[in-house]
Amino acid sequence: SPSSSSSSLSSSVTIIIASHIIIITFTIIIMIITIITSSPPSLSVIMIIITVIVSHIVIITIITFTIIIICRLYRYH
């Protein structure tokens, strides 16, 4: 049935978003530690971390939009 598939989809999405949030949190912690420990803070490390965070945000946004579209399609059927 469409309702069960959409619920399983939402749960898998929740897991994906949660894992991304965990990754971002770890990345931010690593960034803070790197900035504190390295006495001049290396710009390359900061740039890499910003890129990682931005890419994760983009991925989450794409996933969210995809789910919204899928849910809309399920509703019309």
mmCIF file with all atom_site columns, C-alpha atoms in Angstrom:
data_model
loop_
_atom_site.group_PDB
_atom_site.id
_atom_site.type_symbol
_atom_site.label_atom_id
_atom_site.label_alt_id
_atom_site.label_comp_id
_atom_site.label_asym_id
_atom_site.label_entity_id
_atom_site.label_seq_id
_atom_site.pdbx_PDB_ins_code
_atom_site.Cartn_x
_atom_site.Cartn_y
_atom_site.Cartn_z
_atom_site.occupancy
_atom_site.B_iso_or_equiv
_atom_site.pdbx_formal_charge
_atom_site.auth_seq_id
_atom_site.auth_comp_id
_atom_site.auth_asym_id
_atom_site.auth_atom_id
_atom_site.pdbx_PDB_model_num
ATOM 1  C CA . SER A 1 1  ? 0.000  0.000  0.000  1.00 0.00 ? 1  SER A CA 1
ATOM 2  C CA . PRO A 1 2  ? 1.223  3.598  -0.617 1.00 0.00 ? 2  PRO A CA 1
ATOM 3  C CA . SER A 1 3  ? 0.871  4.618  3.059  1.00 0.00 ? 3  SER A CA 1
ATOM 4  C CA . SER A 1 4  ? 3.296  1.924  4.318  1.00 0.00 ? 4  SER A CA 1
ATOM 5  C CA . SER A 1 5  ? 5.880  2.724  1.623  1.00 0.00 ? 5  SER A CA 1
ATOM 6  C CA . SER A 1 6  ? 5.729  6.458  2.417  1.00 0.00 ? 6  SER A CA 1
ATOM 7  C CA . SER A 1 7  ? 6.135  5.768  6.157  1.00 0.00 ? 7  SER A CA 1
ATOM 8  C CA . SER A 1 8  ? 9.178  3.534  5.514  1.00 0.00 ? 8  SER A CA 1
ATOM 9  C CA . LEU A 1 9  ? 10.521 6.264  3.229  1.00 0.00 ? 9  LEU A CA 1
ATOM 10 C CA . SER A 1 10 ? 10.123 8.926  5.937  1.00 0.00 ? 10 SER A CA 1
ATOM 11 C CA . SER A 1 11 ? 11.863 6.701  8.520  1.00 0.00 ? 11 SER A CA 1
ATOM 12 C CA . SER A 1 12 ? 14.805 6.057  6.157  1.00 0.00 ? 12 SER A CA 1
ATOM 13 C CA . VAL A 1 13 ? 14.971 9.797  5.469  1.00 0.00 ? 13 VAL A CA 1
ATOM 14 C CA . THR A 1 14 ? 15.035 10.513 9.213  1.00 0.00 ? 14 THR A CA 1
ATOM 15 C CA . ILE A 1 15 ? 17.977 8.088  9.550  1.00 0.00 ? 15 ILE A CA 1
ATOM 16 C CA . ILE A 1 16 ? 19.810 9.759  6.623  1.00 0.00 ? 16 ILE A CA 1
ATOM 17 C CA . ILE A 1 17 ? 19.280 13.283 8.022  1.00 0.00 ? 17 ILE A CA 1
ATOM 18 C CA . ALA A 1 18 ? 20.254 12.158 11.540 1.00 0.00 ? 18 ALA A CA 1
ATOM 19 C CA . SER A 1 19 ? 23.474 10.567 10.243 1.00 0.00 ? 19 SER A CA 1
ATOM 20 C CA . HIS A 1 20 ? 24.290 13.759 8.317  1.00 0.00 ? 20 HIS A CA 1
ATOM 21 C CA . ILE A 1 21 ? 23.682 15.869 11.450 1.00 0.00 ? 21 ILE A CA 1
ATOM 22 C CA . ILE A 1 22 ? 26.037 13.553 13.405 1.00 0.00 ? 22 ILE A CA 1
ATOM 23 C CA . ILE A 1 23 ? 28.690 13.870 10.652 1.00 0.00 ? 23 ILE A CA 1
ATOM 24 C CA . ILE A 1 24 ? 28.334 17.685 10.617 1.00 0.00 ? 24 ILE A CA 1
ATOM 25 C CA . THR A 1 25 ? 28.564 17.798 14.436 1.00 0.00 ? 25 THR A CA 1
ATOM 26 C CA . PHE A 1 26 ? 31.752 15.684 14.398 1.00 0.00 ? 26 PHE A CA 1
ATOM 27 C CA . THR A 1 27 ? 33.169 17.855 11.592 1.00 0.00 ? 27 THR A CA 1
ATOM 28 C CA . ILE A 1 28 ? 32.486 21.045 13.587 1.00 0.00 ? 28 ILE A CA 1
ATOM 29 C CA . ILE A 1 29 ? 34.092 19.481 16.722 1.00 0.00 ? 29 ILE A CA 1
ATOM 30 C CA . ILE A 1 30 ? 37.164 18.471 14.671 1.00 0.00 ? 30 ILE A CA 1
ATOM 31 C CA . MET A 1 31 ? 37.302 21.975 13.160 1.00 0.00 ? 31 MET A CA 1
ATOM 32 C CA . ILE A 1 32 ? 37.176 23.607 16.617 1.00 0.00 ? 32 ILE A CA 1
ATOM 33 C CA . ILE A 1 33 ? 39.905 21.243 17.924 1.00 0.00 ? 33 ILE A CA 1
ATOM 34 C CA . THR A 1 34 ? 42.039 21.916 14.805 1.00 0.00 ? 34 THR A CA 1
ATOM 35 C CA . ILE A 1 35 ? 41.655 25.702 15.157 1.00 0.00 ? 35 ILE A CA 1
ATOM 36 C CA . ILE A 1 36 ? 42.493 25.564 18.907 1.00 0.00 ? 36 ILE A CA 1
ATOM 37 C CA . THR A 1 37 ? 45.503 23.225 18.496 1.00 0.00 ? 37 THR A CA 1
ATOM 38 C CA . SER A 1 38 ? 47.025 24.715 15.322 1.00 0.00 ? 38 SER A CA 1
ATOM 39 C CA . SER A 1 39 ? 48.581 28.079 16.162 1.00 0.00 ? 39 SER A CA 1
ATOM 40 C CA . PRO A 1 40 ? 48.173 29.772 13.094 1.00 0.00 ? 40 PRO A CA 1
ATOM 41 C CA . PRO A 1 41 ? 44.810 28.215 12.080 1.00 0.00 ? 41 PRO A CA 1
ATOM 42 C CA . SER A 1 42 ? 45.403 26.699 8.649  1.00 0.00 ? 42 SER A CA 1
ATOM 43 C CA . LEU A 1 43 ? 43.016 28.187 6.101  1.00 0.00 ? 43 LEU A CA 1
ATOM 44 C CA . SER A 1 44 ? 43.035 25.003 3.983  1.00 0.00 ? 44 SER A CA 1
ATOM 45 C CA . VAL A 1 45 ? 41.565 22.937 6.859  1.00 0.00 ? 45 VAL A CA 1
ATOM 46 C CA . ILE A 1 46 ? 38.847 25.559 7.463  1.00 0.00 ? 46 ILE A CA 1
ATOM 47 C CA . MET A 1 47 ? 38.028 25.636 3.730  1.00 0.00 ? 47 MET A CA 1
ATOM 48 C CA . ILE A 1 48 ? 37.786 21.812 3.573  1.00 0.00 ? 48 ILE A CA 1
ATOM 49 C CA . ILE A 1 49 ? 35.456 21.743 6.591  1.00 0.00 ? 49 ILE A CA 1
ATOM 50 C CA . ILE A 1 50 ? 33.257 24.550 5.182  1.00 0.00 ? 50 ILE A CA 1
ATOM 51 C CA . THR A 1 51 ? 33.048 22.604 1.885  1.00 0.00 ? 51 THR A CA 1
ATOM 52 C CA . VAL A 1 52 ? 32.051 19.420 3.780  1.00 0.00 ? 52 VAL A CA 1
ATOM 53 C CA . ILE A 1 53 ? 29.353 21.256 5.777  1.00 0.00 ? 53 ILE A CA 1
ATOM 54 C CA . VAL A 1 54 ? 27.980 23.011 2.669  1.00 0.00 ? 54 VAL A CA 1
ATOM 55 C CA . SER A 1 55 ? 27.928 19.744 0.687  1.00 0.00 ? 55 SER A CA 1
ATOM 56 C CA . HIS A 1 56 ? 26.038 18.020 3.519  1.00 0.00 ? 56 HIS A CA 1
ATOM 57 C CA . ILE A 1 57 ? 23.505 20.870 3.690  1.00 0.00 ? 57 ILE A CA 1
ATOM 58 C CA . VAL A 1 58 ? 23.033 20.597 -0.097 1.00 0.00 ? 58 VAL A CA 1
ATOM 59 C CA . ILE A 1 59 ? 22.564 16.802 0.165  1.00 0.00 ? 59 ILE A CA 1
ATOM 60 C CA . ILE A 1 60 ? 20.006 17.199 2.995  1.00 0.00 ? 60 ILE A CA 1
ATOM 61 C CA . THR A 1 61 ? 18.145 19.881 0.977  1.00 0.00 ? 61 THR A CA 1
ATOM 62 C CA . ILE A 1 62 ? 18.059 17.655 -2.135 1.00 0.00 ? 62 ILE A CA 1
ATOM 63 C CA . ILE A 1 63 ? 16.829 14.670 -0.056 1.00 0.00 ? 63 ILE A CA 1
ATOM 64 C CA . THR A 1 64 ? 14.144 16.815 1.627  1.00 0.00 ? 64 THR A CA 1
ATOM 65 C CA . PHE A 1 65 ? 12.884 18.202 -1.705 1.00 0.00 ? 65 PHE A CA 1
ATOM 66 C CA . THR A 1 66 ? 12.890 14.690 -3.217 1.00 0.00 ? 66 THR A CA 1
ATOM 67 C CA . ILE A 1 67 ? 10.767 13.388 -0.318 1.00 0.00 ? 67 ILE A CA 1
ATOM 68 C CA . ILE A 1 68 ? 8.321  16.296 -0.601 1.00 0.00 ? 68 ILE A CA 1
ATOM 69 C CA . ILE A 1 69 ? 7.931  15.592 -4.342 1.00 0.00 ? 69 ILE A CA 1
ATOM 70 C CA . ILE A 1 70 ? 7.491  11.820 -3.722 1.00 0.00 ? 70 ILE A CA 1
ATOM 71 C CA . CYS A 1 71 ? 4.903  12.474 -0.977 1.00 0.00 ? 71 CYS A CA 1
ATOM 72 C CA . ARG A 1 72 ? 3.001  14.861 -3.309 1.00 0.00 ? 72 ARG A CA 1
ATOM 73 C CA . LEU A 1 73 ? 3.030  12.195 -6.054 1.00 0.00 ? 73 LEU A CA 1
ATOM 74 C CA . TYR A 1 74 ? 1.738  9.554  -3.610 1.00 0.00 ? 74 TYR A CA 1
ATOM 75 C CA . ARG A 1 75 ? -1.079 11.899 -2.560 1.00 0.00 ? 75 ARG A CA 1
ATOM 76 C CA . TYR A 1 76 ? -2.224 12.408 -6.173 1.00 0.00 ? 76 TYR A CA 1
ATOM 77 C CA . HIS A 1 77 ? -2.389 8.675  -6.933 1.00 0.00 ? 77 HIS A CA 1
#
